[in-house]
Coordinates of N, CA and C in Angstrom, one line a residue:
M23 N 0.8 -1.2 0.0 CA 0.0 0.0 0.0 C 0.9 1.2 0.0
T24 N 0.5 2.3 -0.7 CA 1.2 3.5 -0.7 C 0.6 4.3 0.5
D25 N 1.2 5.5 0.7 CA 0.7 6.3 1.9 C -0.5 7.2 1.5
F26 N -1.1 6.9 0.4 CA -2.3 7.7 0.0 C -3.4 6.7 -0.6
H27 N -4.6 6.8 -0.1 CA -5.7 6.0 -0.6 C -6.6 6.9 -1.6
E28 N -6.8 6.4 -2.8 CA -7.6 7.2 -3.7 C -9.1 7.0 -3.5
T29 N -9.5 7.4 -2.3 CA -10.9 7.4 -2.0 C -11.3 8.7 -1.3
R30 N -12.6 9.1 -1.4 CA -13.0 10.4 -1.0 C -13.7 10.3 0.4
F31 N -13.4 11.3 1.2 CA -14.1 11.4 2.5 C -15.6 11.6 2.2
P32 N -16.5 11.0 3.1 CA -17.9 11.1 2.8 C -18.4 12.6 2.5
T33 N -18.9 12.7 1.3 CA -19.2 14.1 0.8 C -20.4 14.7 1.6
D34 N -21.3 13.9 2.1 CA -22.4 14.5 2.9 C -21.9 15.2 4.2
V35 N -20.8 14.6 4.8 CA -20.2 15.2 6.0 C -19.3 16.4 5.6
A36 N -18.5 16.2 4.5 CA -17.6 17.3 4.1 C -18.4 18.6 3.7
R37 N -19.6 18.4 3.2 CA -20.4 19.5 2.8 C -20.7 20.5 3.9
G38 N -20.8 20.0 5.2 CA -21.0 20.8 6.3 C -19.8 21.3 7.1
A39 N -18.6 20.9 6.6 CA -17.4 21.2 7.3 C -17.0 22.7 7.2
R40 N -16.1 23.1 8.0 CA -15.6 24.5 8.0 C -14.1 24.5 7.7
G41 N -13.6 25.5 7.0 CA -12.2 25.5 6.7 C -11.8 26.3 5.5
G42 N -10.5 26.3 5.2 CA -10.1 27.1 4.0 C -8.5 27.2 4.0
P43 N -8.0 28.0 3.1 CA -6.5 28.1 3.0 C -5.8 28.7 4.2
E44 N -4.6 28.3 4.5 CA -3.8 28.8 5.5 C -2.4 29.1 5.0
R45 N -1.8 30.2 5.4 CA -0.4 30.5 5.0 C 0.4 30.8 6.3
L46 N 1.7 30.7 6.1 CA 2.7 30.9 7.2 C 3.5 32.1 6.9
T47 N 3.3 33.2 7.5 CA 4.1 34.4 7.3 C 4.9 34.8 8.5
Q48 N 6.2 35.0 8.3 CA 7.1 35.4 9.4 C 7.2 36.9 9.3
I49 N 6.9 37.5 10.5 CA 7.0 39.0 10.5 C 8.0 39.4 11.6
V50 N 9.0 40.2 11.2 CA 10.0 40.7 12.1 C 9.8 42.2 12.2
T51 N 9.7 42.7 13.4 CA 9.6 44.2 13.6 C 10.9 44.7 14.0
L52 N 11.4 45.6 13.2 CA 12.7 46.2 13.4 C 12.7 47.3 14.5
A53 N 13.8 47.8 14.9 CA 13.9 48.8 16.0 C 13.2 50.1 15.6
S54 N 13.2 50.3 14.3 CA 12.5 51.5 13.7 C 11.0 51.4 13.7
G55 N 10.5 50.2 13.9 CA 9.1 49.9 13.9 C 8.7 49.4 12.5
R56 N 9.6 49.4 11.6 CA 9.3 48.9 10.2 C 9.2 47.4 10.3
E57 N 8.3 46.8 9.5 CA 8.1 45.3 9.5 C 8.8 44.8 8.2
V58 N 9.4 43.6 8.5 CA 9.9 42.8 7.4 C 9.1 41.5 7.3
R59 N 8.4 41.2 6.2 CA 7.6 40.0 6.1 C 8.1 39.0 5.1
N60 N 8.0 37.8 5.5 CA 8.5 36.7 4.6 C 7.6 35.5 4.7
S61 N 7.2 35.0 3.5 CA 6.3 33.9 3.4 C 7.2 32.6 3.5
R62 N 6.9 31.8 4.5 CA 7.7 30.6 4.8 C 7.2 29.4 3.9
W63 N 6.0 29.5 3.4 CA 5.5 28.4 2.5 C 5.3 28.9 1.1
A64 N 5.7 28.1 0.1 CA 5.5 28.4 -1.3 C 4.1 28.3 -1.6
H65 N 3.4 27.3 -1.0 CA 2.0 27.1 -1.3 C 1.1 27.2 0.0
S66 N -0.1 27.6 -0.2 CA -1.1 27.7 0.9 C -1.4 26.2 1.3
R67 N -1.9 26.1 2.5 CA -2.3 24.7 3.0 C -3.7 24.8 3.6
R68 N -4.6 24.0 3.1 CA -6.0 24.1 3.6 C -6.2 23.2 4.8
R69 N -7.0 23.7 5.7 CA -7.4 23.0 6.9 C -8.9 23.0 7.0
Y70 N -9.5 21.9 7.5 CA -10.9 21.8 7.7 C -11.2 21.1 9.0
D71 N -12.4 21.4 9.5 CA -13.0 20.7 10.6 C -14.2 19.9 10.2
A72 N -14.0 18.6 10.0 CA -15.1 17.7 9.5 C -16.2 17.5 10.5
G73 N -15.9 17.7 11.8 CA -16.9 17.5 12.9 C -18.1 18.3 12.7
L74 N -18.0 19.5 12.1 CA -19.2 20.4 11.9 C -20.2 19.8 10.9
G75 N -19.8 18.8 10.1 CA -20.7 18.3 9.1 C -21.4 17.0 9.6
I76 N -21.1 16.6 10.9 CA -21.7 15.4 11.4 C -23.0 15.8 12.1
R77 N -24.1 15.2 11.6 CA -25.4 15.6 12.2 C -26.1 14.4 12.8
T78 N -25.7 13.2 12.5 CA -26.4 12.0 13.0 C -25.4 11.0 13.5
L79 N -25.9 10.0 14.3 CA -25.0 8.9 14.7 C -24.5 8.1 13.6
D80 N -25.3 7.9 12.6 CA -24.9 7.1 11.4 C -23.7 7.8 10.7
A81 N -23.8 9.1 10.6 CA -22.7 9.9 9.9 C -21.5 9.8 10.8
L82 N -21.6 9.9 12.1 CA -20.5 9.8 13.0 C -19.8 8.4 12.9
A83 N -20.6 7.3 12.8 CA -20.1 6.0 12.7 C -19.4 5.8 11.4
A84 N -19.9 6.4 10.3 CA -19.2 6.4 9.0 C -17.9 7.1 9.0
V85 N -17.8 8.2 9.7 CA -16.5 8.9 9.8 C -15.5 8.1 10.6
V86 N -16.0 7.5 11.7 CA -15.1 6.7 12.6 C -14.6 5.5 11.7
A87 N -15.4 4.9 10.9 CA -15.0 3.8 10.1 C -14.0 4.2 9.1
F88 N -14.2 5.4 8.5 CA -13.3 6.0 7.5 C -11.9 6.3 8.2
F89 N -12.0 6.8 9.4 CA -10.8 7.1 10.2 C -10.0 5.8 10.5
E90 N -10.7 4.8 10.8 CA -10.0 3.5 11.1 C -9.3 2.9 9.9
E91 N -10.0 3.0 8.8 CA -9.5 2.5 7.5 C -8.2 3.3 7.1
R92 N -8.2 4.6 7.4 CA -7.0 5.4 7.1 C -5.9 5.3 8.1
R93 N -6.2 4.5 9.2 CA -5.2 4.4 10.3 C -4.9 5.7 10.9
G94 N -5.9 6.6 11.1 CA -5.6 7.9 11.7 C -4.9 8.8 10.7
R95 N -3.7 9.3 11.1 CA -2.9 10.2 10.3 C -2.1 9.5 9.2
L96 N -2.1 8.1 9.2 CA -1.1 7.4 8.4 C -1.4 7.5 6.9
Y97 N -2.6 7.4 6.4 CA -2.9 7.4 5.0 C -3.7 8.7 4.6
G98 N -3.3 9.2 3.5 CA -4.0 10.4 3.0 C -5.2 9.9 2.2
F99 N -6.1 10.9 1.8 CA -7.3 10.6 1.1 C -7.8 11.8 0.4
R100 N -8.8 11.7 -0.4 CA -9.4 12.8 -1.2 C -10.5 13.5 -0.4
W101 N -10.5 14.8 -0.6 CA -11.5 15.7 0.1 C -12.2 16.6 -0.9
R102 N -13.5 16.7 -0.9 CA -14.2 17.6 -1.8 C -14.5 18.9 -1.1
D103 N -13.8 20.0 -1.5 CA -14.0 21.3 -1.0 C -15.1 22.0 -1.9
R104 N -16.3 22.1 -1.3 CA -17.4 22.6 -2.1 C -17.3 24.0 -2.5
L105 N -16.4 24.8 -2.0 CA -16.1 26.1 -2.4 C -15.2 26.2 -3.6
D106 N -14.2 25.2 -3.6 CA -13.1 25.3 -4.6 C -12.8 23.8 -5.1
W107 N -13.6 23.4 -6.1 CA -13.4 22.1 -6.7 C -13.5 22.1 -8.2
K108 N -13.5 23.3 -8.8 CA -13.6 23.4 -10.3 C -12.5 24.3 -10.8
S109 N -12.2 24.2 -12.1 CA -11.2 25.1 -12.7 C -11.8 26.4 -13.0
C110 N -13.1 26.6 -12.8 CA -13.9 27.8 -13.0 C -14.6 28.2 -11.7
P111 N -15.4 29.3 -11.7 CA -16.2 29.6 -10.6 C -17.2 28.5 -10.2
P112 N -17.6 28.4 -8.9 CA -18.4 27.2 -8.5 C -19.7 27.1 -9.3
S113 N -20.3 28.2 -9.7 CA -21.6 28.1 -10.4 C -21.5 27.8 -11.9
Q114 N -20.3 27.7 -12.4 CA -20.1 27.5 -13.8 C -19.7 26.1 -14.2
T115 N -19.7 25.7 -15.4 CA -19.2 24.4 -15.9 C -17.8 24.5 -16.5
P116 N -16.9 23.6 -16.1 CA -15.5 23.7 -16.6 C -15.5 23.7 -18.1
A117 N -14.6 24.5 -18.7 CA -14.3 24.5 -20.1 C -12.8 24.2 -20.3
A118 N -12.5 23.7 -21.5 CA -11.1 23.4 -21.8 C -10.1 24.5 -21.8
T119 N -10.6 25.8 -21.8 CA -9.8 26.9 -21.8 C -9.7 27.7 -20.5
D120 N -10.2 27.0 -19.4 CA -10.2 27.7 -18.1 C -8.9 28.1 -17.6
Q121 N -7.9 27.2 -17.6 CA -6.6 27.4 -16.9 C -5.5 27.1 -17.9
P122 N -4.5 28.0 -17.9 CA -3.3 27.7 -18.7 C -2.4 26.6 -18.1
L123 N -1.8 25.8 -18.9 CA -0.9 24.8 -18.4 C 0.5 25.1 -18.9
G124 N 0.7 25.8 -20.0 CA 2.0 26.1 -20.5 C 2.0 26.4 -21.9
T125 N 3.2 26.6 -22.5 CA 3.3 26.8 -23.9 C 4.2 25.8 -24.5
G126 N 3.8 25.2 -25.6 CA 4.6 24.2 -26.3 C 5.9 24.6 -26.8
D127 N 6.8 23.7 -26.9 CA 8.1 24.0 -27.6 C 8.5 22.9 -28.6
G128 N 7.6 22.0 -28.8 CA 7.8 20.9 -29.8 C 8.5 19.7 -29.2
V129 N 8.9 19.8 -27.9 CA 9.6 18.8 -27.2 C 8.9 18.3 -25.9
Q130 N 8.5 19.3 -25.1 CA 7.9 19.0 -23.8 C 6.6 18.3 -24.1
A131 N 6.4 17.1 -23.4 CA 5.2 16.3 -23.6 C 4.4 16.2 -22.3
V132 N 4.9 16.6 -21.2 CA 4.3 16.5 -19.9 C 4.0 17.8 -19.2
F133 N 2.8 18.1 -18.8 CA 2.5 19.3 -18.1 C 1.7 19.0 -16.9
Q134 N 1.8 19.9 -15.9 CA 1.1 19.7 -14.6 C -0.2 20.5 -14.6
L135 N -1.3 19.9 -14.2 CA -2.5 20.7 -14.0 C -2.3 21.7 -12.9
G136 N -2.9 22.9 -13.1 CA -2.8 23.9 -12.1 C -3.9 24.9 -12.2
K137 N -4.1 25.7 -11.1 CA -5.2 26.7 -11.1 C -4.6 28.0 -10.6
D138 N -4.9 29.1 -11.3 CA -4.5 30.4 -11.0 C -5.5 31.1 -10.1
Y139 N -5.0 31.8 -9.1 CA -5.8 32.6 -8.2 C -5.3 34.1 -8.3
G140 N -6.3 34.9 -8.6 CA -5.9 36.3 -8.9 C -5.4 36.5 -10.3
S141 N -4.8 37.7 -10.5 CA -4.3 38.0 -11.9 C -3.1 38.9 -11.8
G142 N -2.4 39.1 -12.9 CA -1.2 39.9 -12.8 C 0.0 39.3 -12.2
A143 N 1.0 40.1 -11.9 CA 2.2 39.5 -11.4 C 2.1 38.8 -10.0
A144 N 1.1 39.2 -9.3 CA 0.9 38.6 -7.9 C 0.1 37.4 -7.8
R145 N -0.4 36.9 -9.0 CA -1.3 35.8 -9.0 C -0.6 34.5 -8.4
Y146 N -1.4 33.7 -7.8 CA -0.9 32.4 -7.2 C -1.2 31.2 -8.0
R147 N -0.2 30.4 -8.3 CA -0.4 29.2 -9.1 C -0.4 28.0 -8.2
R148 N -1.6 27.3 -8.1 CA -1.7 26.1 -7.3 C -1.6 24.8 -8.1
P149 N -0.7 23.9 -7.8 CA -0.7 22.6 -8.5 C -1.9 21.8 -8.1
I150 N -2.5 21.2 -9.1 CA -3.7 20.3 -8.9 C -3.2 18.9 -9.2
T151 N -3.2 18.1 -8.1 CA -2.7 16.7 -8.2 C -3.7 15.6 -8.1
K152 N -5.0 16.0 -7.8 CA -6.0 15.0 -7.7 C -7.3 15.4 -8.5
P153 N -7.1 15.4 -9.9 CA -8.3 15.7 -10.7 C -9.3 14.5 -10.6
L154 N -10.5 14.7 -10.9 CA -11.5 13.6 -11.0 C -11.3 12.9 -12.3
P155 N -11.2 11.6 -12.2 CA -11.1 10.8 -13.5 C -12.3 11.0 -14.4
G156 N -12.0 11.2 -15.7 CA -13.0 11.5 -16.7 C -13.5 12.9 -16.7
E157 N -13.0 13.8 -15.8 CA -13.5 15.1 -15.7 C -12.5 16.2 -16.1
V158 N -11.6 15.8 -17.0 CA -10.5 16.7 -17.4 C -10.7 17.0 -18.9
L159 N -10.6 18.3 -19.3 CA -10.6 18.7 -20.7 C -9.3 19.4 -21.0
I160 N -8.7 19.0 -22.2 CA -7.5 19.6 -22.6 C -7.6 20.3 -23.9
A161 N -7.1 21.5 -24.1 CA -7.2 22.1 -25.4 C -5.8 22.7 -25.8
V162 N -5.5 22.6 -27.1 CA -4.3 23.2 -27.6 C -4.7 24.3 -28.6
D163 N -4.2 25.5 -28.3 CA -4.7 26.7 -29.1 C -6.2 26.8 -29.2
G164 N -6.9 26.4 -28.1 CA -8.3 26.5 -28.1 C -9.1 25.4 -28.7
V165 N -8.4 24.4 -29.3 CA -9.0 23.3 -29.9 C -9.0 22.1 -29.0
L166 N -10.1 21.5 -28.7 CA -10.2 20.4 -27.8 C -9.4 19.2 -28.2
A167 N -8.6 18.6 -27.3 CA -7.7 17.5 -27.7 C -8.5 16.2 -27.4
D168 N -8.1 15.1 -28.1 CA -8.7 13.8 -27.9 C -8.2 13.2 -26.7
L169 N -9.0 13.0 -25.7 CA -8.6 12.4 -24.4 C -9.5 11.3 -24.0
P170 N -9.0 10.1 -23.8 CA -7.6 9.7 -24.1 C -7.4 9.5 -25.6
G171 N -6.1 9.4 -26.0 CA -5.8 9.2 -27.4 C -4.6 10.1 -27.7
H172 N -4.8 11.3 -28.0 CA -3.7 12.2 -28.3 C -3.0 12.7 -27.0
V173 N -3.8 12.7 -25.9 CA -3.3 13.2 -24.6 C -4.0 12.4 -23.5
D174 N -3.3 12.3 -22.4 CA -4.0 11.6 -21.2 C -3.6 12.4 -20.0
C175 N -4.5 12.2 -18.9 CA -4.2 12.8 -17.6 C -4.3 11.8 -16.5
D176 N -3.2 11.8 -15.7 CA -3.1 10.8 -14.6 C -3.9 11.4 -13.4
A177 N -5.0 10.7 -13.1 CA -5.9 11.2 -12.0 C -5.2 11.2 -10.6
T178 N -4.1 10.5 -10.5 CA -3.4 10.4 -9.2 C -2.3 11.4 -9.0
T179 N -1.9 12.1 -10.1 CA -0.9 13.1 -10.0 C -1.2 14.4 -10.6
G180 N -2.2 14.4 -11.5 CA -2.5 15.6 -12.3 C -1.6 15.9 -13.4
L181 N -0.8 14.9 -13.8 CA 0.2 15.1 -14.9 C -0.5 14.8 -16.2
V182 N -0.4 15.8 -17.2 CA -1.0 15.7 -18.5 C 0.1 15.3 -19.5
T183 N -0.1 14.2 -20.2 CA 1.0 13.7 -21.0 C 0.4 13.5 -22.5
F184 N 1.1 14.2 -23.4 CA 0.8 14.1 -24.8 C 1.5 12.9 -25.4
A185 N 0.7 12.2 -26.3 CA 1.3 11.0 -27.0 C 2.3 11.4 -28.0
A186 N 3.2 10.5 -28.4 CA 4.1 10.7 -29.4 C 3.4 11.1 -30.7
G187 N 3.9 12.1 -31.4 CA 3.2 12.6 -32.6 C 2.2 13.7 -32.4
H188 N 1.9 13.9 -31.1 CA 0.9 14.9 -30.7 C 1.4 16.0 -29.7
V189 N 2.7 16.0 -29.6 CA 3.3 17.0 -28.7 C 3.1 18.4 -29.2
P190 N 2.6 19.3 -28.4 CA 2.3 20.7 -28.8 C 3.6 21.3 -29.4
G191 N 3.4 22.0 -30.6 CA 4.5 22.6 -31.3 C 4.9 24.0 -30.6
P192 N 6.0 24.5 -31.1 CA 6.5 25.8 -30.5 C 5.4 26.9 -30.5
G193 N 5.2 27.5 -29.3 CA 4.2 28.6 -29.2 C 2.8 28.2 -29.0
A194 N 2.5 26.9 -29.1 CA 1.1 26.4 -28.9 C 0.7 26.6 -27.4
V195 N -0.5 27.1 -27.2 CA -1.0 27.4 -25.8 C -1.8 26.2 -25.3
I196 N -1.4 25.6 -24.2 CA -2.1 24.4 -23.7 C -2.9 24.9 -22.5
T197 N -4.2 24.6 -22.5 CA -5.1 24.9 -21.4 C -5.9 23.7 -21.0
A198 N -6.6 23.9 -19.8 CA -7.4 22.8 -19.3 C -8.6 23.2 -18.5
G199 N -9.6 22.4 -18.4 CA -10.7 22.6 -17.5 C -10.9 21.3 -16.8
F200 N -11.3 21.3 -15.5 CA -11.3 20.1 -14.7 C -12.1 20.2 -13.4
L201 N -12.5 19.1 -12.8 CA -13.0 19.0 -11.5 C -11.9 18.4 -10.7
F202 N -11.7 18.7 -9.4 CA -10.6 18.1 -8.6 C -11.0 18.0 -7.1
D203 N -10.2 17.1 -6.5 CA -10.3 17.0 -5.0 C -9.0 17.5 -4.4
V204 N -9.1 17.7 -3.1 CA -7.9 18.1 -2.3 C -7.3 16.9 -1.6
P205 N -5.9 16.7 -1.8 CA -5.3 15.6 -1.1 C -5.1 16.0 0.4
V206 N -5.7 15.2 1.3 CA -5.6 15.5 2.7 C -5.3 14.3 3.6
R207 N -5.2 14.5 4.9 CA -5.1 13.5 5.9 C -5.8 14.0 7.1
F208 N -6.1 13.0 8.0 CA -6.5 13.4 9.4 C -5.4 14.1 10.1
D209 N -5.7 15.1 10.9 CA -4.6 15.7 11.7 C -4.7 15.3 13.2
I210 N -5.3 14.1 13.4 CA -5.3 13.5 14.8 C -5.2 12.0 14.7
D211 N -4.8 11.4 15.7 CA -4.7 9.9 15.8 C -5.7 9.4 16.7
A212 N -6.6 10.2 17.2 CA -7.7 9.7 18.1 C -8.9 10.6 18.0
I213 N -10.1 9.9 17.9 CA -11.3 10.6 17.8 C -12.0 10.3 19.2
E214 N -12.3 11.4 19.9 CA -12.9 11.3 21.2 C -14.4 11.6 21.1
V215 N -15.3 10.7 21.4 CA -16.7 10.9 21.3 C -17.4 10.7 22.6
D216 N -18.2 11.6 23.0 CA -19.1 11.5 24.1 C -20.5 11.5 23.6
L217 N -21.1 10.3 23.6 CA -22.4 10.2 22.9 C -23.5 11.0 23.6
S218 N -23.4 11.1 24.9 CA -24.4 11.9 25.6 C -24.3 13.4 25.3
A219 N -23.0 13.9 25.1 CA -22.8 15.3 24.7 C -23.2 15.4 23.2
F220 N -23.0 14.4 22.4 CA -23.3 14.5 21.0 C -24.8 14.7 20.8
E221 N -25.6 13.9 21.6 CA -27.0 13.9 21.5 C -27.5 15.2 22.0
A222 N -26.7 15.9 22.9 CA -27.1 17.2 23.4 C -26.7 18.3 22.5
G223 N -26.0 18.0 21.4 CA -25.7 19.0 20.4 C -24.2 19.4 20.3
E224 N -23.4 18.7 21.1 CA -21.9 19.0 21.1 C -21.3 18.3 19.9
I225 N -20.5 19.1 19.2 CA -19.9 18.5 17.9 C -18.4 18.1 18.2
P226 N -18.1 16.8 17.8 CA -16.7 16.4 18.0 C -15.8 17.1 17.0
K227 N -14.5 17.4 17.4 CA -13.6 18.0 16.5 C -12.8 17.0 15.7
I228 N -12.9 17.1 14.4 CA -12.2 16.2 13.5 C -11.4 17.0 12.5
P229 N -10.2 17.4 12.9 CA -9.4 18.2 12.0 C -8.8 17.5 10.8
I230 N -8.8 18.1 9.6 CA -8.3 17.6 8.4 C -7.3 18.6 7.8
V231 N -6.2 18.1 7.3 CA -5.2 19.1 6.8 C -4.7 18.6 5.4
E232 N -4.5 19.6 4.6 CA -4.1 19.3 3.2 C -2.6 18.7 3.1
I233 N -2.4 17.8 2.2 CA -1.1 17.3 2.0 C -0.5 18.1 0.8
I234 N 0.7 18.7 1.1 CA 1.3 19.5 0.0 C 2.2 18.7 -0.8
P235 N 2.0 18.7 -2.1 CA 2.8 17.8 -3.0 C 4.3 18.3 -3.1

């Protein structure tokens, strides 16, 4: 077994979870009062609390079973972030021209899926490593590519590979549209449940943290 299971956390529970991206910024205040700020992480890291999505004992039992199968923090898994799981805005349908992947040179055959946040020089490029199988569209200069056939996408890594004879030529613009999951793991090795408190409305904490590729 690898250290990652290609299975998704129960989506009905994840739908009610709370969380989002986190960054680590080091701030040093100089004697003059001026601040020097430095980003310690190249990529943001998402954190979630799955406990907020548990509403019934059956849902709690399903999460405990999922936790046991992952051996706590040992194995990673897929997570559906209902705010951010498309190459386009949440209310839209992905198109093959949503996100740039790179520019062809006639030699490079492999490109990494990614998603841009913001625009201009300060935009952030996030690698996408867990696309949904069968939900990736690739275009070269705006023309939809034959997938699979001329090009393929590995759903376990997000790597897009063009077949021999179909490598994008110099200056060709490669774009993609897709649905994706977040690679995560549990951030605890123990789930503590008080059934009397749960029935009274107390929610158990079940922290989830993104695995950075």
